[in-house]
XYZ file of N, CA and C in Angstrom:
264
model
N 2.883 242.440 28.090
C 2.705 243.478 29.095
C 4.033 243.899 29.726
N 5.188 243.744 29.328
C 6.375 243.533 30.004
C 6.756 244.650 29.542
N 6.824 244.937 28.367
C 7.066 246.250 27.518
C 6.675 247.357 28.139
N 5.432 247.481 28.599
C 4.727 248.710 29.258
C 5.186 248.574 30.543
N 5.451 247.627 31.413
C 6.205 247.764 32.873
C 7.558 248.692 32.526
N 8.377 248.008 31.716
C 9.360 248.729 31.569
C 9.356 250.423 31.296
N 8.482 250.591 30.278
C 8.305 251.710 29.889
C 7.751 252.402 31.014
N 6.727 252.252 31.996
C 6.628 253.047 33.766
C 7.871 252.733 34.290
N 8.864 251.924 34.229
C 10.169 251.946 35.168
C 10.990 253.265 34.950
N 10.881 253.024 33.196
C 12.026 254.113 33.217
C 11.658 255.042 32.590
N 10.133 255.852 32.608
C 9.761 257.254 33.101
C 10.070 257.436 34.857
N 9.653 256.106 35.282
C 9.525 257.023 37.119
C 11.083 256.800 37.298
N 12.064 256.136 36.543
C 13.551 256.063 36.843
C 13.828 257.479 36.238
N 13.597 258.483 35.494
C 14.384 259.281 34.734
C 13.569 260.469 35.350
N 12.578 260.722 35.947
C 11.861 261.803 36.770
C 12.565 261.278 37.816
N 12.778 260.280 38.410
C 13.476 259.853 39.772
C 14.847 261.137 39.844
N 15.710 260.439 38.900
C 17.017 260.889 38.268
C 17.223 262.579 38.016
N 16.126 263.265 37.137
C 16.331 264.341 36.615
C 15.155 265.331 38.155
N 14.948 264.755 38.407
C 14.433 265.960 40.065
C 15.342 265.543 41.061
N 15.979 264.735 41.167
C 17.086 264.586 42.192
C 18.470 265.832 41.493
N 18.741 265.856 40.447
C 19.631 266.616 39.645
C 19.543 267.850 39.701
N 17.909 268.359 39.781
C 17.708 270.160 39.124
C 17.666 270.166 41.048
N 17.593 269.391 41.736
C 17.080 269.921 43.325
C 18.692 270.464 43.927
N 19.859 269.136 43.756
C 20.661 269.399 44.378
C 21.324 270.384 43.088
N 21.209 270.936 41.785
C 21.769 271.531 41.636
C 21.186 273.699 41.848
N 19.568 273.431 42.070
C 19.071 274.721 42.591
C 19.887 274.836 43.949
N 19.627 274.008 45.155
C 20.120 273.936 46.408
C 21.417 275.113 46.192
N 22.405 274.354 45.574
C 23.726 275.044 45.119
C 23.451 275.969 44.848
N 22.667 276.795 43.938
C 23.067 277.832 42.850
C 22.343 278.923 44.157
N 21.314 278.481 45.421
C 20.748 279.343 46.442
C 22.041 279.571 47.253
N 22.453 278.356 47.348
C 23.614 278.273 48.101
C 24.306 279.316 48.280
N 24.693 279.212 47.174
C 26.252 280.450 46.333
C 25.607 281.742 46.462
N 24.604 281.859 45.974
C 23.660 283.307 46.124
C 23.778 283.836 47.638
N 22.955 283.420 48.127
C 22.904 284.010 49.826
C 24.357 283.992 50.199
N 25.489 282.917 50.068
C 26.654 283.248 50.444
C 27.392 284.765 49.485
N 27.187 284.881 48.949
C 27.796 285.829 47.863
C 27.151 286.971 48.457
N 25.236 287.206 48.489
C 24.808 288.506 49.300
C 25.296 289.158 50.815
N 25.433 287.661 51.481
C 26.656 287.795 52.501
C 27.408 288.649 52.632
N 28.328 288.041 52.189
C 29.629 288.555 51.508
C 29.753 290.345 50.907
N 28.692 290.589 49.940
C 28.894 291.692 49.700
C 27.322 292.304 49.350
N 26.438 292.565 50.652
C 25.527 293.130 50.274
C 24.779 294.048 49.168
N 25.730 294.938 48.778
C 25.213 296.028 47.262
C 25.620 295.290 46.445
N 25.682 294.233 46.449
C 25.623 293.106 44.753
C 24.505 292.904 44.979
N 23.103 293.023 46.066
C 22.548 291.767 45.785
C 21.629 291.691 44.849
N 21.410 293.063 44.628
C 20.333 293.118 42.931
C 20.566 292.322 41.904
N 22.236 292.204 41.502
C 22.655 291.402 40.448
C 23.113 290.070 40.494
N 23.619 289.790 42.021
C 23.003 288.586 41.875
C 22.225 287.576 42.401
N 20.998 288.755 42.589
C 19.606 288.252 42.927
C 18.878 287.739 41.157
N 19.517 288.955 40.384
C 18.815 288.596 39.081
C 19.936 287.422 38.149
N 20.730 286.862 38.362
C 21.932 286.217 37.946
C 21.422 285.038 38.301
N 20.981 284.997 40.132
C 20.274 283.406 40.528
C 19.236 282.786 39.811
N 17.988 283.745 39.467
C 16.919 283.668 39.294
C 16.833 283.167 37.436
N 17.895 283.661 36.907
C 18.104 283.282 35.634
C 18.721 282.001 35.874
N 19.632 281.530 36.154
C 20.356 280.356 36.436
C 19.010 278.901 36.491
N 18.059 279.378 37.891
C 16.853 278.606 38.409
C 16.452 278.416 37.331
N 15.993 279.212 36.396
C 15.322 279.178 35.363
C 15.953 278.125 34.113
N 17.107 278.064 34.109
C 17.853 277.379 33.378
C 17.795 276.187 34.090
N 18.129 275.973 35.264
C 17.864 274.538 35.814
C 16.715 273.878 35.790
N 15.615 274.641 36.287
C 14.266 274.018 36.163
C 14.008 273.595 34.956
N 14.535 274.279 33.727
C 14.333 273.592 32.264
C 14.595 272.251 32.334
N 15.666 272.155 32.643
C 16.243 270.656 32.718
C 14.703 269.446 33.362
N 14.315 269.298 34.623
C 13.421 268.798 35.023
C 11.793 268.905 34.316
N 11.655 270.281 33.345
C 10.585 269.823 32.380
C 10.981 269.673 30.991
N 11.792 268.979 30.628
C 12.587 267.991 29.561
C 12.007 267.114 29.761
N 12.724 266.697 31.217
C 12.628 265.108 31.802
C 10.926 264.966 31.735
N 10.571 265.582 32.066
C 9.194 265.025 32.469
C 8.710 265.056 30.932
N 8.710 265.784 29.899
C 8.279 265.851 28.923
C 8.562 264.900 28.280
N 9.691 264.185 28.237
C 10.576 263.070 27.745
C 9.221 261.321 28.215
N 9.592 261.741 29.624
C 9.118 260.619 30.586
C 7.416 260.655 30.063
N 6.392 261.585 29.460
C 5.225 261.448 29.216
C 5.145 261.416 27.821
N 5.832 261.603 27.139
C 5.837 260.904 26.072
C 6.536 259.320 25.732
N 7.751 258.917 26.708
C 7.531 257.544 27.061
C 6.208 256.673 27.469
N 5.184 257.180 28.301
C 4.259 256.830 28.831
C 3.104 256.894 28.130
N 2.743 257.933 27.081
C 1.523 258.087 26.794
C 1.785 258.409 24.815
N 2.747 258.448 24.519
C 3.107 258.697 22.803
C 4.020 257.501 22.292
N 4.119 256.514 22.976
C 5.336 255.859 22.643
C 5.206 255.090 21.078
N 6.026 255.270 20.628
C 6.446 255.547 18.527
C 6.437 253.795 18.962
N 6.620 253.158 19.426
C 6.995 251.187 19.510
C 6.032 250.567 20.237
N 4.877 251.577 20.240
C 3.517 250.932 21.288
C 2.911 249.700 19.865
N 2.535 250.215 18.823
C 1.750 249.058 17.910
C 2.564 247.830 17.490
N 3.616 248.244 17.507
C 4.449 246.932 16.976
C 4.786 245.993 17.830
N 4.749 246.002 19.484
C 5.160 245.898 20.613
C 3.871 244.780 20.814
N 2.586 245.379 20.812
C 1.228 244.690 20.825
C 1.048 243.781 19.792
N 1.640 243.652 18.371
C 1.827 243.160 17.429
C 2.412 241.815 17.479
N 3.753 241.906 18.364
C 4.896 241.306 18.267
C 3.875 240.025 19.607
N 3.415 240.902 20.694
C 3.045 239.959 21.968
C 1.331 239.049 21.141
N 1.098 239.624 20.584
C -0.074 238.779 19.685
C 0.255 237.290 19.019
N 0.839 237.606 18.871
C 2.142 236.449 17.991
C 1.861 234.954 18.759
């Protein structure tokens, strides 16, 4: 059963990891945006649509992770041999 603890550690370690990552790196990319519309109001169409692509690129990142992390959890390729090995 040690196998499968591990395997919940490090899905909730790598969703831990990869939403701490896409948060502080959206934070930033709003950041820069509103400072930049600031700065020069008749940009802000472009880079209102510049942010929104960016988000989009970041948020990819966090459904990787999770896609990664549920197939750790629920597809794992070393689940029969694992049960095999603890039978023993």
């Amino acid at each position: 059963m040690e196998f499968f603890a591990w395997c919940m550690m490090a899905a909730g370690i790598g969703m831990g990891l990869g939403s701490f990552g896409t948060g502080i790196g959206q934070g930033l990319a709003i950041k820069s945006a509103c400072e930049g519309v600031a700065r020069n109001p008749g940009a802000s169409g472009k880079i209102l649509t510049t942010m929104m692509i960016g988000l989009a690129m970041i948020e990819s990142l966090a459904i990787y992770v999770f896609v990664v992390a549920m197939i750790i959890l629920f597809a794992n390729p070393f689940t029969e041999q694992v049960v095999q090995l603890l039978a023993k």
